[in-house]
CSV table of C-alpha atoms in Angstrom, one decimal:
chain,number,residue,atom,x,y,z
A,1,MET,CA,32.5,-56.9,-7.0
A,2,LYS,CA,33.5,-53.4,-8.1
A,3,ASP,CA,37.1,-52.8,-9.2
A,4,ILE,CA,38.6,-49.8,-7.4
A,5,VAL,CA,41.5,-47.9,-9.1
A,6,LEU,CA,43.6,-45.0,-7.9
A,7,ILE,CA,44.6,-42.8,-10.8
A,8,ASN,CA,47.4,-40.3,-10.4
A,9,VAL,CA,48.2,-37.8,-13.1
A,10,PHE,CA,51.3,-35.6,-13.4
A,11,GLY,CA,52.5,-33.0,-15.9
A,12,ASP,CA,52.4,-29.4,-17.1
A,13,ASP,CA,49.2,-27.7,-16.1
A,14,LYS,CA,46.9,-26.8,-19.0
A,15,PRO,CA,43.3,-26.3,-19.6
A,16,GLY,CA,41.2,-29.4,-20.3
A,17,VAL,CA,43.2,-32.2,-18.6
A,18,THR,CA,40.6,-32.9,-15.9
A,19,SER,CA,37.7,-32.5,-18.3
A,20,SER,CA,39.2,-34.8,-20.8
A,21,LEU,CA,40.1,-37.6,-18.4
A,22,ALA,CA,36.7,-37.3,-16.6
A,23,ALA,CA,35.0,-37.7,-20.0
A,24,GLU,CA,37.0,-40.8,-20.7
A,25,LEU,CA,36.0,-42.2,-17.3
A,26,SER,CA,32.3,-41.4,-18.0
A,27,GLY,CA,32.4,-43.7,-20.9
A,28,PHE,CA,33.1,-46.6,-18.5
A,29,GLY,CA,30.3,-45.5,-16.1
A,30,ALA,CA,32.9,-44.9,-13.4
A,31,SER,CA,31.9,-43.4,-10.0
A,32,ILE,CA,34.3,-40.9,-8.4
A,33,LEU,CA,35.1,-41.9,-4.7
A,34,ASP,CA,37.7,-39.3,-4.1
A,35,ILE,CA,39.3,-36.5,-6.1
A,36,GLY,CA,42.0,-33.9,-5.5
A,37,GLN,CA,44.1,-31.6,-7.6
A,38,ALA,CA,47.1,-29.3,-6.8
A,39,VAL,CA,49.1,-27.1,-9.0
A,40,ILE,CA,52.6,-26.1,-7.8
A,41,HIS,CA,54.6,-23.7,-10.1
A,42,ASP,CA,52.5,-24.7,-13.1
A,43,ASP,CA,53.0,-28.4,-12.5
A,44,LEU,CA,49.8,-30.4,-12.1
A,45,ALA,CA,49.2,-33.3,-9.7
A,46,LEU,CA,45.7,-34.8,-10.1
A,47,GLY,CA,44.3,-37.8,-8.2
A,48,MET,CA,41.1,-39.7,-8.7
A,49,LEU,CA,39.8,-42.8,-6.9
A,50,VAL,CA,37.3,-44.5,-9.1
A,51,ALA,CA,35.0,-47.5,-8.9
A,52,LEU,CA,33.8,-49.6,-11.8
A,53,GLU,CA,30.5,-51.4,-12.0
A,54,PRO,CA,30.9,-55.2,-12.4
A,55,GLY,CA,30.5,-56.3,-16.0
A,56,ARG,CA,30.8,-52.8,-17.4
A,57,ALA,CA,34.6,-52.7,-17.7
A,58,THR,CA,37.7,-54.1,-16.1
A,59,ALA,CA,40.5,-52.2,-14.4
A,60,GLU,CA,42.8,-53.2,-17.3
A,61,THR,CA,40.6,-51.8,-20.1
A,62,LEU,CA,40.1,-48.6,-18.1
A,63,GLN,CA,43.8,-48.1,-17.6
A,64,SER,CA,44.6,-48.7,-21.2
A,65,ALA,CA,42.1,-46.1,-22.3
A,66,ILE,CA,43.2,-43.5,-19.7
A,67,ARG,CA,46.9,-44.1,-20.6
A,68,THR,CA,46.1,-43.4,-24.3
A,69,ARG,CA,44.2,-40.2,-23.4
A,70,ALA,CA,47.0,-39.1,-21.1
A,71,ASP,CA,49.6,-39.6,-23.9
A,72,ASP,CA,47.4,-37.3,-26.1
A,73,LEU,CA,47.4,-34.7,-23.4
A,74,GLY,CA,51.1,-34.9,-22.8
A,75,VAL,CA,50.8,-35.9,-19.1
A,76,ARG,CA,52.0,-38.9,-17.2
A,77,VAL,CA,49.7,-41.3,-15.4
A,78,ARG,CA,50.1,-44.0,-12.7
A,79,PHE,CA,47.6,-46.5,-11.5
A,80,GLU,CA,47.1,-48.5,-8.4
A,81,ASN,CA,44.5,-51.2,-7.8
A,82,ILE,CA,42.9,-50.8,-4.3
A,83,ASP,CA,41.5,-53.8,-2.5
A,84,HIS,CA,38.2,-53.5,-0.7
A,85,GLN,CA,39.7,-54.0,2.8
A,86,ARG,CA,42.1,-51.1,2.2
A,87,TYR,CA,39.2,-49.0,0.9
A,88,GLN,CA,37.0,-49.9,3.9
A,89,GLU,CA,39.8,-48.8,6.3
A,90,TRP,CA,39.9,-45.5,4.5
A,91,VAL,CA,36.2,-45.0,4.8
A,92,GLU,CA,36.4,-45.8,8.6
A,93,GLN,CA,38.8,-42.9,9.1
A,94,GLN,CA,35.9,-40.6,8.2
A,95,GLY,CA,34.8,-38.7,11.3
A,96,LYS,CA,38.2,-38.5,13.0
A,97,PRO,CA,38.9,-35.1,14.5
A,98,ARG,CA,40.5,-32.6,12.1
A,99,HIS,CA,42.6,-29.6,13.0
A,100,ILE,CA,44.3,-26.8,11.1
A,101,VAL,CA,47.9,-26.0,11.8
A,102,THR,CA,49.0,-22.7,10.4
A,103,LEU,CA,52.7,-21.6,9.9
A,104,LEU,CA,53.3,-17.9,9.8
A,105,SER,CA,56.7,-16.4,8.9
A,106,ARG,CA,58.4,-13.7,6.9
A,107,GLN,CA,59.8,-16.4,4.6
A,108,VAL,CA,59.0,-20.1,4.8
A,109,MET,CA,62.1,-22.3,5.1
A,110,ALA,CA,62.5,-26.0,4.7
A,111,GLU,CA,63.7,-26.3,8.3
A,112,GLN,CA,60.5,-24.9,9.5
A,113,ILE,CA,58.4,-27.4,7.5
A,114,ALA,CA,60.6,-30.3,8.5
A,115,GLU,CA,60.4,-29.6,12.3
A,116,LEU,CA,56.8,-28.7,12.3
A,117,THR,CA,55.7,-31.9,10.4
A,118,ALA,CA,57.9,-33.9,12.7
A,119,VAL,CA,56.0,-32.5,15.7
A,120,THR,CA,52.7,-33.4,14.1
A,121,VAL,CA,53.8,-37.0,13.4
A,122,ARG,CA,55.1,-37.4,16.9
A,123,HIS,CA,51.7,-36.5,18.3
A,124,GLY,CA,49.9,-38.9,16.0
A,125,LEU,CA,48.5,-36.4,13.5
A,126,ASN,CA,48.4,-37.2,9.7
A,127,ILE,CA,48.5,-34.5,7.1
A,128,ASP,CA,45.7,-34.5,4.6
A,129,HIS,CA,46.3,-31.2,2.8
A,130,ILE,CA,48.9,-28.5,2.5
A,131,ASN,CA,48.0,-25.1,1.1
A,132,ARG,CA,49.9,-21.9,0.7
A,133,LEU,CA,47.8,-19.0,1.7
A,134,SER,CA,50.2,-16.1,1.1
A,135,GLY,CA,50.7,-14.6,-2.4
A,136,ARG,CA,53.5,-15.1,-4.8
A,137,VAL,CA,56.5,-12.9,-3.9
A,138,PRO,CA,59.4,-12.1,-6.2
A,139,LEU,CA,62.7,-13.2,-4.8
A,140,ASP,CA,64.0,-9.6,-4.8
A,141,ALA,CA,60.9,-8.4,-2.9
A,142,LEU,CA,61.5,-10.4,0.3
A,143,ASP,CA,62.0,-8.1,3.2
A,144,THR,CA,61.1,-7.4,6.8
A,145,HIS,CA,57.5,-6.8,5.9
A,146,SER,CA,57.0,-9.9,3.7
A,147,SER,CA,54.4,-12.4,4.8
A,148,ALA,CA,54.4,-16.1,4.2
A,149,CYS,CA,51.8,-18.6,5.3
A,150,VAL,CA,51.3,-22.4,4.9
A,151,GLU,CA,48.3,-24.2,6.2
A,152,PHE,CA,48.2,-27.9,7.1
A,153,SER,CA,44.9,-29.8,7.4
A,154,VAL,CA,45.6,-32.7,9.8
A,155,ARG,CA,43.5,-35.6,10.9
A,156,GLY,CA,43.6,-37.3,14.3
A,157,ALA,CA,43.4,-36.6,18.0
A,158,PRO,CA,46.6,-35.9,19.9
A,159,ALA,CA,46.9,-37.9,23.0
A,160,ASP,CA,48.0,-34.8,25.0
A,161,THR,CA,47.0,-31.5,23.5
A,162,GLN,CA,48.8,-29.5,26.1
A,163,ALA,CA,52.1,-31.3,25.3
A,164,LEU,CA,51.5,-30.7,21.6
A,165,ARG,CA,50.9,-27.0,22.2
A,166,ALA,CA,54.0,-26.8,24.4
A,167,ASP,CA,56.1,-28.4,21.6
A,168,LEU,CA,54.7,-26.0,19.0
A,169,MET,CA,55.4,-23.0,21.2
A,170,GLU,CA,59.0,-24.2,21.7
A,171,LEU,CA,59.4,-24.6,18.0
A,172,SER,CA,57.9,-21.2,17.2
A,173,THR,CA,60.2,-19.5,19.7
A,174,ARG,CA,63.3,-21.3,18.5
A,175,LEU,CA,62.6,-20.8,14.8
A,176,GLU,CA,61.1,-17.3,15.2
A,177,VAL,CA,57.8,-18.2,13.5
A,178,ASP,CA,54.2,-18.3,14.6
A,179,ILE,CA,52.3,-21.6,14.7
A,180,ALA,CA,48.6,-21.8,15.3
A,181,PHE,CA,46.7,-25.1,16.1
A,182,GLN,CA,42.9,-24.9,15.8
A,183,LYS,CA,40.0,-27.3,15.6
A,184,ASP,CA,38.6,-27.4,12.1
A,185,THR,CA,35.0,-26.4,12.8
A,186,PRO,CA,32.3,-24.6,10.9
A,187,TYR,CA,33.0,-21.6,13.1
A,188,ARG,CA,36.5,-21.1,11.6
A,189,ARG,CA,35.3,-19.0,8.6
A,190,ASN,CA,32.0,-18.0,10.3
A,191,ARG,CA,33.3,-15.6,12.9
A,192,ARG,CA,31.4,-12.4,12.8
A,193,LEU,CA,32.9,-10.0,15.4
A,194,VAL,CA,36.5,-9.0,16.1
A,195,CYS,CA,37.3,-7.2,19.4
A,196,PHE,CA,40.6,-5.4,19.6
A,197,ASP,CA,42.6,-4.1,22.5
A,198,MET,CA,43.9,-0.6,21.5
A,199,ASP,CA,47.3,0.2,23.1
A,200,SER,CA,50.2,-1.9,21.7
A,201,THR,CA,47.6,-3.8,19.6
A,202,LEU,CA,45.9,-1.6,17.1
A,203,ILE,CA,48.5,1.2,17.7
A,204,GLU,CA,52.2,0.8,18.5
A,205,ALA,CA,52.1,3.0,21.6
A,206,GLU,CA,50.6,2.9,25.1
A,207,VAL,CA,48.7,6.2,25.1
A,208,ILE,CA,48.9,6.7,28.9
A,209,ASP,CA,52.7,6.6,28.5
A,210,GLU,CA,52.6,9.3,25.8
A,211,LEU,CA,50.4,11.4,28.0
A,212,ALA,CA,52.9,10.9,30.9
A,213,LYS,CA,55.8,12.1,28.7
A,214,ALA,CA,53.9,15.2,28.0
A,215,ALA,CA,53.2,15.7,31.7
A,216,GLY,CA,56.9,15.2,32.6
A,217,VAL,CA,56.3,11.9,34.4
A,218,GLY,CA,57.1,9.5,31.5
A,219,ASP,CA,59.7,7.2,33.2
A,220,GLU,CA,57.6,6.6,36.3
A,221,VAL,CA,54.4,5.8,34.4
A,222,ILE,CA,56.1,3.6,31.8
A,223,ALA,CA,57.6,1.5,34.6
A,224,ILE,CA,54.2,1.0,36.1
A,225,THR,CA,52.6,0.2,32.7
A,226,GLU,CA,55.2,-2.5,31.9
A,227,ALA,CA,54.7,-4.2,35.2
A,228,ALA,CA,50.9,-4.2,34.7
A,229,MET,CA,51.2,-5.6,31.2
A,230,ARG,CA,53.5,-8.4,32.5
A,231,GLY,CA,50.8,-9.2,35.1
A,232,GLU,CA,53.0,-8.2,38.1
A,233,LEU,CA,50.5,-5.5,39.2
A,234,ASP,CA,46.7,-5.5,39.5
A,235,PHE,CA,45.3,-3.5,36.6
A,236,GLN,CA,42.9,-1.2,38.5
A,237,GLN,CA,45.5,-0.3,41.1
A,238,SER,CA,48.2,0.4,38.6
A,239,PHE,CA,45.7,2.3,36.4
A,240,ALA,CA,44.7,4.6,39.3
A,241,LYS,CA,48.3,5.2,40.2
A,242,ARG,CA,49.3,6.1,36.7
A,243,LEU,CA,46.2,8.3,36.2
A,244,SER,CA,46.9,10.3,39.3
A,245,LEU,CA,50.3,11.3,37.9
A,246,LEU,CA,48.6,12.9,34.9
A,247,LYS,CA,46.7,15.4,37.1
A,248,GLY,CA,47.0,19.0,35.7
A,249,LEU,CA,47.8,18.0,32.1
A,250,ASP,CA,46.4,20.4,29.6
A,251,GLU,CA,43.5,19.0,27.4
A,252,SER,CA,45.1,20.5,24.3
A,253,VAL,CA,47.8,17.8,24.4
A,254,LEU,CA,45.4,15.0,23.6
A,255,GLU,CA,44.7,16.0,20.0
A,256,GLY,CA,48.4,16.2,19.2
A,257,ILE,CA,49.1,12.8,20.6
A,258,ALA,CA,46.1,11.3,18.8
A,259,ARG,CA,47.3,12.6,15.4
A,260,ASN,CA,50.7,11.2,15.9
A,261,LEU,CA,49.7,7.7,16.9
A,262,ARG,CA,51.2,5.0,14.6
A,263,LEU,CA,49.0,2.2,13.5
A,264,THR,CA,50.4,-1.3,14.0
A,265,GLU,CA,51.5,-3.1,10.9
A,266,GLY,CA,48.6,-4.6,9.0
A,267,ALA,CA,45.9,-2.9,11.1
A,268,GLU,CA,44.4,-0.9,8.2
A,269,LYS,CA,44.4,-3.8,5.8
A,270,LEU,CA,42.9,-6.1,8.4
A,271,ILE,CA,40.0,-3.9,9.4
A,272,ALA,CA,39.2,-2.8,5.8
A,273,THR,CA,39.1,-6.5,4.7
A,274,LEU,CA,37.0,-7.5,7.7
A,275,LYS,CA,34.5,-4.7,6.9
A,276,LYS,CA,34.2,-5.9,3.3
A,277,LEU,CA,33.6,-9.5,4.5
A,278,GLY,CA,30.8,-8.3,6.7
A,279,TYR,CA,32.5,-8.6,10.1
A,280,LYS,CA,31.8,-6.1,12.9
A,281,THR,CA,34.7,-4.7,14.8
A,282,ALA,CA,35.1,-3.3,18.3
A,283,ILE,CA,37.8,-1.6,20.4
A,284,LEU,CA,37.7,-2.8,24.0
A,285,SER,CA,40.4,-0.9,25.7
A,286,GLY,CA,41.8,-0.1,29.2
A,287,GLY,CA,43.0,3.1,27.6
A,288,PHE,CA,41.0,6.2,26.9
A,289,GLU,CA,37.8,6.7,24.9
A,290,TYR,CA,39.1,9.9,23.3
A,291,PHE,CA,41.8,8.0,21.4
A,292,GLY,CA,39.4,5.1,20.7
A,293,ARG,CA,37.0,7.5,19.0
A,294,PHE,CA,39.8,8.9,17.0
A,295,LEU,CA,40.7,5.4,15.7
A,296,GLN,CA,37.0,4.7,15.1
A,297,GLN,CA,36.9,7.6,12.7
A,298,ARG,CA,40.1,6.7,11.0
A,299,LEU,CA,39.5,2.9,10.6
A,300,GLY,CA,35.7,2.6,10.6
A,301,VAL,CA,35.5,0.5,13.7
A,302,ASP,CA,31.9,-0.2,14.8
A,303,TYR,CA,32.1,-0.1,18.6
A,304,VAL,CA,34.3,1.6,21.1
A,305,TYR,CA,34.4,1.0,24.9
A,306,ALA,CA,37.2,2.5,26.9
A,307,ASN,CA,37.8,4.7,29.9
A,308,GLU,CA,36.5,8.3,29.9
A,309,LEU,CA,39.3,10.6,30.9
A,310,GLU,CA,37.9,13.2,33.3
A,311,ILE,CA,38.6,16.8,32.3
A,312,VAL,CA,37.6,19.9,34.3
A,313,ASP,CA,38.4,23.5,33.2
A,314,GLY,CA,40.6,22.2,30.4
A,315,LYS,CA,42.8,20.1,32.7
A,316,VAL,CA,43.1,16.4,33.3
A,317,THR,CA,41.9,15.6,36.8
A,318,GLY,CA,43.7,12.3,37.2
A,319,GLN,CA,40.4,10.5,37.4
A,320,VAL,CA,38.1,8.6,34.9
A,321,SER,CA,34.3,8.8,34.7
A,322,GLY,CA,32.2,5.6,35.0
A,323,THR,CA,33.2,2.0,35.2
A,324,VAL,CA,36.9,1.2,34.7
A,325,VAL,CA,37.4,-1.0,31.6
A,326,ASP,CA,39.7,-3.7,33.1
A,327,GLY,CA,40.1,-7.4,32.2
A,328,ALA,CA,36.8,-8.6,33.6
A,329,ARG,CA,34.9,-5.7,32.0
A,330,LYS,CA,36.4,-6.4,28.6
A,331,ALA,CA,35.2,-10.0,28.8
A,332,GLN,CA,31.8,-8.8,29.8
A,333,LEU,CA,31.6,-6.4,27.0
A,334,LEU,CA,32.6,-9.0,24.5
A,335,LYS,CA,29.7,-11.3,25.6
A,336,GLN,CA,27.3,-8.4,25.5
A,337,LEU,CA,28.3,-7.4,22.0
A,338,ALA,CA,28.0,-11.0,20.8
A,339,GLU,CA,24.5,-11.1,22.2
A,340,ARG,CA,23.7,-7.7,20.6
A,341,GLU,CA,24.9,-9.1,17.2
A,342,GLY,CA,22.9,-12.3,17.6
A,343,ILE,CA,25.9,-14.5,17.6
A,344,THR,CA,27.6,-16.8,20.1
A,345,PRO,CA,31.0,-16.0,21.8
A,346,GLU,CA,32.4,-18.9,19.7
A,347,GLN,CA,31.9,-16.6,16.7
A,348,VAL,CA,34.0,-13.8,18.2
A,349,ILE,CA,37.7,-13.1,17.8
A,350,ALA,CA,39.6,-11.2,20.5
A,351,VAL,CA,43.1,-9.7,20.0
A,352,GLY,CA,45.2,-8.2,22.7
A,353,ASP,CA,48.7,-8.1,24.2
A,354,GLY,CA,48.5,-7.5,28.0
A,355,ALA,CA,47.6,-9.5,31.0
A,356,ASN,CA,44.3,-7.5,31.3
A,357,ASP,CA,43.4,-8.9,27.9
A,358,LEU,CA,43.4,-12.6,28.9
A,359,PRO,CA,39.8,-12.7,30.2
A,360,MET,CA,38.7,-11.3,26.9
A,361,LEU,CA,40.9,-13.8,24.9
A,362,ASN,CA,39.6,-16.7,26.9
A,363,ALA,CA,35.9,-15.6,26.4
A,364,ALA,CA,36.2,-15.6,22.6
A,365,GLY,CA,36.0,-18.5,20.3
A,366,LEU,CA,39.4,-17.4,18.9
A,367,GLY,CA,41.7,-15.5,21.3
A,368,ILE,CA,45.0,-14.2,19.8
A,369,ALA,CA,47.8,-12.8,21.8
A,370,PHE,CA,49.4,-10.2,19.5
A,371,ARG,CA,53.1,-9.4,20.0
A,372,ALA,CA,52.3,-10.1,23.6
A,373,LYS,CA,54.3,-10.1,26.8
A,374,PRO,CA,55.7,-13.6,27.7
A,375,LEU,CA,53.1,-14.3,30.4
A,376,VAL,CA,50.2,-13.5,28.0
A,377,LYS,CA,51.7,-15.5,25.1
A,378,ALA,CA,52.2,-18.5,27.2
A,379,SER,CA,48.6,-18.3,28.6
A,380,ALA,CA,46.8,-17.6,25.3
A,381,GLU,CA,45.6,-20.3,23.0
A,382,HIS,CA,47.0,-18.6,19.9
A,383,ALA,CA,49.8,-16.0,19.4
A,384,ILE,CA,51.1,-13.9,16.6
A,385,SER,CA,54.5,-12.3,17.1
A,386,THR,CA,56.2,-12.5,13.7
A,387,LEU,CA,53.8,-10.8,11.3
A,388,GLY,CA,51.4,-7.9,11.3
A,389,LEU,CA,47.7,-7.8,12.4
A,390,ASP,CA,46.5,-8.8,9.0
A,391,ALA,CA,48.1,-12.3,9.6
A,392,ILE,CA,44.8,-12.9,11.5
A,393,LEU,CA,43.2,-13.4,8.1
A,394,TYR,CA,45.4,-16.5,7.5
A,395,LEU,CA,44.1,-18.0,10.8
A,396,LEU,CA,40.6,-17.6,9.4
A,397,GLY,CA,41.7,-19.5,6.2
A,398,PHE,CA,41.7,-16.6,3.8
A,399,ARG,CA,44.2,-16.4,1.0
A,400,ASP,CA,46.0,-13.3,-0.1
A,401,ARG,CA,44.4,-13.4,-3.5
A,402,GLU,CA,40.9,-13.4,-1.7
A,403,HIS,CA,41.8,-10.0,-0.2
A,404,GLY,CA,42.5,-8.7,-3.6
A,405,ASP,CA,39.2,-9.9,-4.9
A,406,LEU,CA,37.5,-7.6,-2.4
A,407,SER,CA,39.2,-4.5,-3.6
């Protein structure tokens, strides 16, 4: 019967440690059943689970040889003999559901890790791997625009997924962090299309509110907009009401507003990175096509679908041309674009902040409520409120250093 040995190596990280130890193992004809390595602040932790052929070597002779090699390398080593029943139990865990839990914050604190991992334990999930996706940040560089992300790979199936999500939402609200819980599927890093809402998502403003201010009806329109985004008013009715208040606005105002639009934190970085990775991007907006086209030119977005503001004799008429882009239309457009790109809706990411974005978020494989109203955040499967739009890259599993490699 084969001897099974767990070898754990600790010490200063240096080139050649893994190679040297593996070479020693090869002399015993050892097979590698499992292997993992992590380096934290230049400190190495290497683990190898090995099996020895009967008659070739004993666990004792192997351990003696590895200990001598470890001494030569200046690292510490620990051994544990694994019985066959325990090994078989480990094998049988194969195939259990896996999920990714992502913690997003300006700065990761011990309290956040402690409470998040307590929630996973309470719901029967076991952590297999922990990875830091964000880059190294000097202590004096931490500020309101810092980004920190830790990703947990967990195994198991929660008895009540809704209860787990409720606990994670409570935790994120209380600790002012974002926590995403996703199934670990092949689609996670194989999404191909990202659909964005425009107003208060790609840009910090609601364009219709800016137009209203220019028309002298700002307060009235803003009140209607906020009620619509909270889901208190039907989108089409509220949209028509706001539009009617813009009647007579001079067309020349549009260009000035477009040029002064502020992009949301992380928008440029996100879309530039997505383009380099081969993703297609789209703006699906209940706002106006004029501004969507302006952003398309600025950011390099592939598709724009929004409402065509009707202008006659240089004046806004208070109407739009064609089909109004409401929530249902956004979801329909998302599916049409997926079909056009030859992908499934599961490979689409949708990002929005308002109630009229929920159908689109629900239609996508990954729907993200970004700095959303409470109703939308509670209804969406995923939410980002703490960081900028580029935090979406963390949800896809990309590390900061991978963004740099694309420069």
